[in-house]
PDB file of C-alpha atoms and ligand atoms in Angstrom:
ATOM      1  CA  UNK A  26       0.000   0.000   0.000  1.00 50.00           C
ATOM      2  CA  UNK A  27       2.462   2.899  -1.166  1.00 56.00           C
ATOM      3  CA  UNK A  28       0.225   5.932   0.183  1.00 88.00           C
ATOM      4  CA  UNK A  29       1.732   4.522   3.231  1.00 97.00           C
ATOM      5  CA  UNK A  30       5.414   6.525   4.181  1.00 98.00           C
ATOM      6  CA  UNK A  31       8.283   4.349   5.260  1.00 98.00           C
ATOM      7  CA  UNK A  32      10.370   6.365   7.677  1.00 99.00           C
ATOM      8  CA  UNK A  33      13.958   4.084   8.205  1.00 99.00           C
ATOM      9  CA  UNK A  34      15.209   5.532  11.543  1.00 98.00           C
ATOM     10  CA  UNK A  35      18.702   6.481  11.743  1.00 98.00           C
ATOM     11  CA  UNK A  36      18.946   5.065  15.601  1.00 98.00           C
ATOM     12  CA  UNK A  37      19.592   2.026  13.852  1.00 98.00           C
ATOM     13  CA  UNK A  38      22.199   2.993  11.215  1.00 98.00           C
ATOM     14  CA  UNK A  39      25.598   2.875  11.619  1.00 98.00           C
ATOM     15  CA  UNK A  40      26.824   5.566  13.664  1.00 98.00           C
ATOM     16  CA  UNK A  41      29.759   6.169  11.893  1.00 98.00           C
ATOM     17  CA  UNK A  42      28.109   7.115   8.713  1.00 98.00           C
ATOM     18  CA  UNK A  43      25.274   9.130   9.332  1.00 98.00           C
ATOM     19  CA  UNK A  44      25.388  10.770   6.122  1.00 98.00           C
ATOM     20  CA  UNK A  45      25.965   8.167   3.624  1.00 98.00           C
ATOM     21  CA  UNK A  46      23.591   5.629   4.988  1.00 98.00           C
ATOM     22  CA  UNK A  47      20.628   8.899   5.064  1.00 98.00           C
ATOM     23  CA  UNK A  48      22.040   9.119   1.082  1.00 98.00           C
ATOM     24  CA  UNK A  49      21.400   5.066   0.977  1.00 98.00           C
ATOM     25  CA  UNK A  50      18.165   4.872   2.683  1.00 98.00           C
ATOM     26  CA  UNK A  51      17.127   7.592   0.223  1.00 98.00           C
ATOM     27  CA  UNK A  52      17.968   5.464  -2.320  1.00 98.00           C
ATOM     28  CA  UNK A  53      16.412   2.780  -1.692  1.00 98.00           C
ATOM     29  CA  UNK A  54      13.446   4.049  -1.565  1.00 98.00           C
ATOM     30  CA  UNK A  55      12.750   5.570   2.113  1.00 98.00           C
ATOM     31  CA  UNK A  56       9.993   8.236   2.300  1.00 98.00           C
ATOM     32  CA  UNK A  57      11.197  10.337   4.950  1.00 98.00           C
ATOM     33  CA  UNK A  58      14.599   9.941   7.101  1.00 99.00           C
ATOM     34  CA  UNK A  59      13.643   9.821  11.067  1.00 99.00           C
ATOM     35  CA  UNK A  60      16.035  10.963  13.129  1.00 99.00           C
ATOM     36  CA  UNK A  61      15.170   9.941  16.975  1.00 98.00           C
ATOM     37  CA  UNK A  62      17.311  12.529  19.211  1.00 99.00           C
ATOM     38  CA  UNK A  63      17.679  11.445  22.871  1.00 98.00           C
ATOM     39  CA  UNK A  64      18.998  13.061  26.136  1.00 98.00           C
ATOM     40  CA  UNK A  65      19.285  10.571  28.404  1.00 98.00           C
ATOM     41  CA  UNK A  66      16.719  12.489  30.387  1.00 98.00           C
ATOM     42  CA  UNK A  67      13.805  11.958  28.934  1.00 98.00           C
ATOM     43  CA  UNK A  68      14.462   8.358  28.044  1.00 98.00           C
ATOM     44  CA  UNK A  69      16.970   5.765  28.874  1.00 98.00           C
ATOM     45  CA  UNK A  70      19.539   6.557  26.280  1.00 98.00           C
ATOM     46  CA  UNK A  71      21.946   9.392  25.213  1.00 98.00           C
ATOM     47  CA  UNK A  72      22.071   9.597  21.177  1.00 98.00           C
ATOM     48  CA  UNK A  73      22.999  13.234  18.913  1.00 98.00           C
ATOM     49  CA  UNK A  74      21.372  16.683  18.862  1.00 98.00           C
ATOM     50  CA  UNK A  75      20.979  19.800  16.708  1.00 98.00           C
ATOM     51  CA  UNK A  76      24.630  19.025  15.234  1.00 98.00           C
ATOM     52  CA  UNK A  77      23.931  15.722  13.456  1.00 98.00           C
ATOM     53  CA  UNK A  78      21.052  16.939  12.074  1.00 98.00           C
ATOM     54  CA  UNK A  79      22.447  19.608  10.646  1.00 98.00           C
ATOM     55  CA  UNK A  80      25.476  17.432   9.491  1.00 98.00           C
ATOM     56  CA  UNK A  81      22.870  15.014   7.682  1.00 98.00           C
ATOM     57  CA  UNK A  82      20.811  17.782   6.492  1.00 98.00           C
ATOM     58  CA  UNK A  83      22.768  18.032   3.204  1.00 98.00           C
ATOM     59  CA  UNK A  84      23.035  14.075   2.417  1.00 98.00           C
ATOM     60  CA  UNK A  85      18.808  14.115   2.942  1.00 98.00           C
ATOM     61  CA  UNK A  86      16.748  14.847  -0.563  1.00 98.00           C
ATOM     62  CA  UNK A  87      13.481  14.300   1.170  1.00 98.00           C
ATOM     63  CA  UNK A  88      11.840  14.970   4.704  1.00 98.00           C
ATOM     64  CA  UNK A  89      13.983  15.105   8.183  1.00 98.00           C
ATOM     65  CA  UNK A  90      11.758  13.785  10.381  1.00 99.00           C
ATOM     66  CA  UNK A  91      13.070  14.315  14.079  1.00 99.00           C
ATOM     67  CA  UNK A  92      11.637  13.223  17.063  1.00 99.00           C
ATOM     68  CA  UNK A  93      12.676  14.998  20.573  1.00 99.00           C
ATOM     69  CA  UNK A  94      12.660  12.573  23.376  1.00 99.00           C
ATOM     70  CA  UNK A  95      14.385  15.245  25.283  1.00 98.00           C
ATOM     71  CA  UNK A  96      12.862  17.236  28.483  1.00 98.00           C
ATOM     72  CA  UNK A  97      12.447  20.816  28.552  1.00 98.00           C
ATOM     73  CA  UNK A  98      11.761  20.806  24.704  1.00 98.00           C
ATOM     74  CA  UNK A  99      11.707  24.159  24.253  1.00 98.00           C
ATOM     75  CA  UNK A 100      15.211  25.878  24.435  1.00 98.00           C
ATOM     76  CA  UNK A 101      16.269  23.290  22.117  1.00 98.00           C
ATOM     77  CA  UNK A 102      13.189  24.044  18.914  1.00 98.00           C
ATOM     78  CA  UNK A 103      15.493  26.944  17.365  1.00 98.00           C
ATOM     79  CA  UNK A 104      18.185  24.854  17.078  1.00 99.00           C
ATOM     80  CA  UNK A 105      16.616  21.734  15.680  1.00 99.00           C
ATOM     81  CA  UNK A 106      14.698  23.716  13.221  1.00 99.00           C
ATOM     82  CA  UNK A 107      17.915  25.963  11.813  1.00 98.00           C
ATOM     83  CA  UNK A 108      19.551  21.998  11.244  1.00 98.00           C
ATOM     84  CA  UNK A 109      16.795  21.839   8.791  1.00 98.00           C
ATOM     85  CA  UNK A 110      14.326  19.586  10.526  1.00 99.00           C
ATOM     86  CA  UNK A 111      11.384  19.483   8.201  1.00 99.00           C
ATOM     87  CA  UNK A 112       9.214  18.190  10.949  1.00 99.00           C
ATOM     88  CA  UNK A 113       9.949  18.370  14.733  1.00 99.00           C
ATOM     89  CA  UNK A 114       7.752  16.448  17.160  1.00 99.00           C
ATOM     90  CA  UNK A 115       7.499  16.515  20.854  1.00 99.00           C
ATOM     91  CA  UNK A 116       6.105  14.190  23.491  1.00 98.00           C
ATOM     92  CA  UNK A 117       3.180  15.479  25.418  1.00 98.00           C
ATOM     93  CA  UNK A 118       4.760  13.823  28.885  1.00 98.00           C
ATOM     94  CA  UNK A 119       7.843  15.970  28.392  1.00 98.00           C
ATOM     95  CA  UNK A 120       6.790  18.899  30.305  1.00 96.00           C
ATOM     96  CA  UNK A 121       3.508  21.008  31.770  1.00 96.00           C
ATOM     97  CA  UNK A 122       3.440  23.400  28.613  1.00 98.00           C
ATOM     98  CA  UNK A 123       2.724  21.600  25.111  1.00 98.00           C
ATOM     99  CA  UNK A 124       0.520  23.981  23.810  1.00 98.00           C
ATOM    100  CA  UNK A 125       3.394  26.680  24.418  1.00 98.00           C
ATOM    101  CA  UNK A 126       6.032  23.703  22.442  1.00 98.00           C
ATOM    102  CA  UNK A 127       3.343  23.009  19.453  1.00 98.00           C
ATOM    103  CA  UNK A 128       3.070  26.920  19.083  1.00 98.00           C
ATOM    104  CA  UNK A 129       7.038  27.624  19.091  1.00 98.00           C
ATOM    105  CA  UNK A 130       7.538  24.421  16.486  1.00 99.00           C
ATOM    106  CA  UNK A 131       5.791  26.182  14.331  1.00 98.00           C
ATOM    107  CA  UNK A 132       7.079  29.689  14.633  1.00 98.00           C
ATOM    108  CA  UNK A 133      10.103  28.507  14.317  1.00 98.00           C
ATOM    109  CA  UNK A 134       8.880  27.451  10.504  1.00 98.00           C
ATOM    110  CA  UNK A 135       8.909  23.573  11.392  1.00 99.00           C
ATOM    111  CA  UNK A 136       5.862  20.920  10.873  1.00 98.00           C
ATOM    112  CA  UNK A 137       4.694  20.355  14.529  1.00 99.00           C
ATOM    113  CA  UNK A 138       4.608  16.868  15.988  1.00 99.00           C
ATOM    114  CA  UNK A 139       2.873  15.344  18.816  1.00 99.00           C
ATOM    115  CA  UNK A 140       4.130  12.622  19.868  1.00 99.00           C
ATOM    116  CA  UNK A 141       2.149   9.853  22.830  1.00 98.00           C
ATOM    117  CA  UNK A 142       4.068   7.352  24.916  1.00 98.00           C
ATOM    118  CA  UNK A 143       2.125   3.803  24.956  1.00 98.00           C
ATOM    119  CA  UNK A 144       0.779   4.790  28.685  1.00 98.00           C
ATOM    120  CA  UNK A 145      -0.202   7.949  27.125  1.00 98.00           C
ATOM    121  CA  UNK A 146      -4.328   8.432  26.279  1.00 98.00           C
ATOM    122  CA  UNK A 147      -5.787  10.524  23.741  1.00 98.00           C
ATOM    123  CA  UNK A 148      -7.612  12.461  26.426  1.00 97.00           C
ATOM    124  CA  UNK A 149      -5.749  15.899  26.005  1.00 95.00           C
ATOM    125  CA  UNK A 150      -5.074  15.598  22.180  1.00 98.00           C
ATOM    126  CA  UNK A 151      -8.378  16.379  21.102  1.00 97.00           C
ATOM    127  CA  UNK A 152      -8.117  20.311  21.904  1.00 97.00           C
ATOM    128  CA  UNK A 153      -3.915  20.026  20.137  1.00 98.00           C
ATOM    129  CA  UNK A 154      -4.904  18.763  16.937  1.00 98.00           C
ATOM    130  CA  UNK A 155      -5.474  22.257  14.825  1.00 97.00           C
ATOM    131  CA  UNK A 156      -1.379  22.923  16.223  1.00 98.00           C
ATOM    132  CA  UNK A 157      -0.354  20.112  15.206  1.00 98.00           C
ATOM    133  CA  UNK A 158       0.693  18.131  11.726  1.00 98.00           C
ATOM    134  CA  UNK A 159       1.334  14.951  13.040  1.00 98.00           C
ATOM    135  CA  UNK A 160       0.614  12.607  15.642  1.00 98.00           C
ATOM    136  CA  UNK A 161       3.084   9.977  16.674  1.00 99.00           C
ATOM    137  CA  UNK A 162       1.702   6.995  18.882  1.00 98.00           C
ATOM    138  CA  UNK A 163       4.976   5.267  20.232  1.00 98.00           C
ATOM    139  CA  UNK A 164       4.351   1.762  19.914  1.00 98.00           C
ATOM    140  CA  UNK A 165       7.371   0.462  22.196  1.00 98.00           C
ATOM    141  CA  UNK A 166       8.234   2.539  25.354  1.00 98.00           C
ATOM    142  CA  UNK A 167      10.990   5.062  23.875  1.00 98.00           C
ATOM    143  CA  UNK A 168      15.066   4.805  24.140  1.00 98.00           C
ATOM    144  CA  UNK A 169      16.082   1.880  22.556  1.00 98.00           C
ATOM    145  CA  UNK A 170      15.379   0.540  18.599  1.00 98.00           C
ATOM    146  CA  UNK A 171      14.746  -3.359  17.693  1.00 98.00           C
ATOM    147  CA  UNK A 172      11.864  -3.392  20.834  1.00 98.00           C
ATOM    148  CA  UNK A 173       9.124  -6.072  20.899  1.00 98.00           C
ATOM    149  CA  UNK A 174       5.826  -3.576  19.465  1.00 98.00           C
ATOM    150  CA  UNK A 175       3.074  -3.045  21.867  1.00 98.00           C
ATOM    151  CA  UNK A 176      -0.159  -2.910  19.779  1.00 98.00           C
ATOM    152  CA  UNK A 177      -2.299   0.408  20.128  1.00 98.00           C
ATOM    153  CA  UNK A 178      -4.687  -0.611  17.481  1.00 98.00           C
ATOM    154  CA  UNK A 179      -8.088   0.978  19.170  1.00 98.00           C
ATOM    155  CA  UNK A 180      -5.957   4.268  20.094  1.00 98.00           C
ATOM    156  CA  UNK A 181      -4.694   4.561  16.822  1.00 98.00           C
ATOM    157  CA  UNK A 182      -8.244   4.172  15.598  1.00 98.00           C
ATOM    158  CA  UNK A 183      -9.976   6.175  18.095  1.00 98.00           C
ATOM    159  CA  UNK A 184      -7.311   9.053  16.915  1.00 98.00           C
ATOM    160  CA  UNK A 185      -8.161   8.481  12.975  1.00 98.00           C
ATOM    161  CA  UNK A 186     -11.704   9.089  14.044  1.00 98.00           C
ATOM    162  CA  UNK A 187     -10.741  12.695  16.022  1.00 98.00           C
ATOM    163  CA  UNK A 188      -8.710  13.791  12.875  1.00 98.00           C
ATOM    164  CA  UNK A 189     -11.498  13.361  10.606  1.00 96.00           C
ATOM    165  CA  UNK A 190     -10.809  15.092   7.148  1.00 95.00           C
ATOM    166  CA  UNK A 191      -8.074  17.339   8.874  1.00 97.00           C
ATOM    167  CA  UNK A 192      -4.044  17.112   7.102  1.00 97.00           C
ATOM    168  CA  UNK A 193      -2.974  15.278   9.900  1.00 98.00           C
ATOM    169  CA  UNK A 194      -0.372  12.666   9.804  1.00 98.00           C
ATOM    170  CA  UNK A 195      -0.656   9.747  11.938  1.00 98.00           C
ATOM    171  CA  UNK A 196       3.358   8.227  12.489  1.00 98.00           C
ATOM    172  CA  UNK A 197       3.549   4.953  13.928  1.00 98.00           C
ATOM    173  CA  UNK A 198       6.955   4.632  15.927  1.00 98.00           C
ATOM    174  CA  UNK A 199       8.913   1.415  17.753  1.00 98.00           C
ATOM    175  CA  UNK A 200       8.411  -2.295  16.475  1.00 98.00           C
ATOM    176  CA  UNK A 201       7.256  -1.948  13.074  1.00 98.00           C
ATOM    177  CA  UNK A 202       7.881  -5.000  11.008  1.00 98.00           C
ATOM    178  CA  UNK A 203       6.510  -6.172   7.783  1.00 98.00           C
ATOM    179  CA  UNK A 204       4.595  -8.810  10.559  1.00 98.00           C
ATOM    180  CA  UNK A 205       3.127  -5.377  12.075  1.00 98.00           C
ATOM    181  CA  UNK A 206       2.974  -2.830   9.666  1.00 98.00           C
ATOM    182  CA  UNK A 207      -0.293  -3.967   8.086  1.00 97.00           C
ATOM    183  CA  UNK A 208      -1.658  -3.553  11.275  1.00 97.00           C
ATOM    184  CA  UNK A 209      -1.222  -0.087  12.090  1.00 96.00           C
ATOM    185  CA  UNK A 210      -2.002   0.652   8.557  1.00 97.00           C
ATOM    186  CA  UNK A 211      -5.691  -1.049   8.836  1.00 97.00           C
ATOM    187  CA  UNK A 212      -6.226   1.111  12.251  1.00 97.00           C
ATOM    188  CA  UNK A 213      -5.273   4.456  10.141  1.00 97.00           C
ATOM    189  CA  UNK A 214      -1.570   5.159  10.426  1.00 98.00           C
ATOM    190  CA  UNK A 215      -0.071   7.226   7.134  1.00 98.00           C
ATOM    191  CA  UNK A 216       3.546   7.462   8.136  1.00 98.00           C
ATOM    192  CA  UNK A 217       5.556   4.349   9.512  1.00 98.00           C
ATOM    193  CA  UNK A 218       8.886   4.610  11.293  1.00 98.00           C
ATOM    194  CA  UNK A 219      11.217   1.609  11.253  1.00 98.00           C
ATOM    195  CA  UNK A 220      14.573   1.116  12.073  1.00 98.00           C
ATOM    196  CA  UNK A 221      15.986  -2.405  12.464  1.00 98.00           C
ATOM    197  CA  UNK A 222      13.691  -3.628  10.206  1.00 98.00           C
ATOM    198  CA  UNK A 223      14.743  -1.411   7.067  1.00 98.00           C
ATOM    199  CA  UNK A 224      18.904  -1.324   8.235  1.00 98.00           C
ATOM    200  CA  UNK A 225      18.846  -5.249   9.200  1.00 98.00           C
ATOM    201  CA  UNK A 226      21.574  -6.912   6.785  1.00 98.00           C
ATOM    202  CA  UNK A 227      22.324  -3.952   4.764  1.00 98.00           C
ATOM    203  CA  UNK A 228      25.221  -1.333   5.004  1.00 98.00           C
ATOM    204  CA  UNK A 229      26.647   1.188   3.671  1.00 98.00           C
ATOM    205  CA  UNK A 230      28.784  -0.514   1.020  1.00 98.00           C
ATOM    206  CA  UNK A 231      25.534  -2.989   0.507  1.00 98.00           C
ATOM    207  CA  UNK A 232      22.560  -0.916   1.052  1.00 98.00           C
ATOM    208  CA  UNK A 233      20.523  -3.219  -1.616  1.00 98.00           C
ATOM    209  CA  UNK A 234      18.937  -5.199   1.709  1.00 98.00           C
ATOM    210  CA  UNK A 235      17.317  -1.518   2.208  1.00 98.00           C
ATOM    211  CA  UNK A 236      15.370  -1.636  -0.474  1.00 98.00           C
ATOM    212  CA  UNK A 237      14.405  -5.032  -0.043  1.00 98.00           C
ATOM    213  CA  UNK A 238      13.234  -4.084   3.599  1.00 98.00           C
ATOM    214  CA  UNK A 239      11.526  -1.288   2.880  1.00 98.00           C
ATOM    215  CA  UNK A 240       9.657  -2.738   0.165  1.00 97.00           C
ATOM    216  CA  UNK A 241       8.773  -5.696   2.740  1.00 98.00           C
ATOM    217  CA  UNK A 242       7.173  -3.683   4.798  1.00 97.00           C
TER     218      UNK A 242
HETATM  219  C1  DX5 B 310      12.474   4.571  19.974  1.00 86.91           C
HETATM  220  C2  DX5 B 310      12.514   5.421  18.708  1.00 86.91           C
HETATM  221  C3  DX5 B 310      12.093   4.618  17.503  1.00 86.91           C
HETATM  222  C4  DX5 B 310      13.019   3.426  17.246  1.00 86.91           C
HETATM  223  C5  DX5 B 310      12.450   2.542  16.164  1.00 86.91           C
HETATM  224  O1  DX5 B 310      12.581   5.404  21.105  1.00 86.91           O
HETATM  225  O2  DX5 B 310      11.676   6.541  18.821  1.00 86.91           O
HETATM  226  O3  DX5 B 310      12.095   5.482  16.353  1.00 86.91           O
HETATM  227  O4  DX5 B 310      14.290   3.904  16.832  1.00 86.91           O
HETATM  228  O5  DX5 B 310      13.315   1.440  16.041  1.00 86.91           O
HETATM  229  P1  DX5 B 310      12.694   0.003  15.706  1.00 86.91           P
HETATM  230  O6  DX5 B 310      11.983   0.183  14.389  1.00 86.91           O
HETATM  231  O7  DX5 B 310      13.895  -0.889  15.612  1.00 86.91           O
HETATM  232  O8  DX5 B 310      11.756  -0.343  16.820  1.00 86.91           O
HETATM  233 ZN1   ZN B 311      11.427   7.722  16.946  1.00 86.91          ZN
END
């Protein structure tokens, strides 16, 4: 089903070529590049920042994709969005001012993201979703790739139905195989992250086994 989006994230790439294996993913037919930044604060796990993202901006043709699982969000937007970030999404748990987040993403000339932790419920997104241009239900616990996926079916369905007609992307993130893709697709999800199941078995001197596991999924 191509109006789906594969979106390989880099968390599973090889950290010593960020910018050839965006060019490679690219070329092998990834949609958008997702680019999971982590502080060690927010979640488990320490991984790059505004730097790599503008390092990597020139090797991407298509959409950076980058996902804050930082907390505070907010002194952080300006530099995330002069790296070139095409879309930046925060989570809703990381910190008591969203609205405030959502409204800087965009000023700062960014697509806005919202992004929900599995324990997370839909019951404050309803009022966000004319900020926002994207809505990213984590289906593992964030910090780590290669994570079994938790399935949030109803909640992804539940948010389809609050969307309605509205330009709204809904991002599926953690776990996504070609086993669970088809799931989250059914329930409404536009935009699918993966990352060891698109870099498993390639590199960046072979990066034919991205192609093959993008087009699996
Ligand atoms: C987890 C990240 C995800 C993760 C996906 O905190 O937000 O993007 O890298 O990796 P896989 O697809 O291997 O679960
Ligand atoms: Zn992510």
């Amino acid at each position: 089903d191509r109006s789906i989006k594969i979106a390989p994230s880099i968390l599973a790439a090889d950290f010593a070529n960020f910018g050839a294996e965006c060019a490679a993913v690219e070329a092998q037919g990834a949609d958008w590049v997702h680019v999971d930044v982590m502080d060690g604060h927010f979640v488990p796990n320490i991984t790059f920042g505004p730097a790599t993202c503008a390092a990597i901006r020139p090797h991407i043709k298509g959409v950076m994709d980058v996902h804050l699982m930082i907390a505070p969000v907010d002194p952080y937007i300006d530099a995330f969005a002069d790296a070139g970030a095409d879309v930046i999404t925060a989570h809703l748990e990381a910190g008591p001012h969203i609205h405030r987040t959502l409204q800087a993403i965009r000023g700062a000339g960014a697509k806005a993201g919202l992004a929900l932790n599995p324990g997370t419920g839909l019951g404050d997104v309803g009022h966000l979703l004319d900020m926002v241009d994207l809505v990213c239900v984590m289906t593992v616990n964030p910090g780590f790739g290669g994570q079994k996926f938790l399935d949030m079916s109803a909640k992804i369905r539940d948010l389809r139905a609050m969307i309605g007609d509205r330009p709204i992307h809904i991002e599926i993130d953690g776990g996504v195989t070609p086993q669970t893709a088809p799931l989250v697709a059914k329930a409404g999800a536009d935009v699918l992250v993966a990352g060891s199941a698109v870099f498993k078995g390639g590199s960046v001197a072979d990066p034919a086994p991205y192609g093959a596991n993008i087009a699996a999924i």
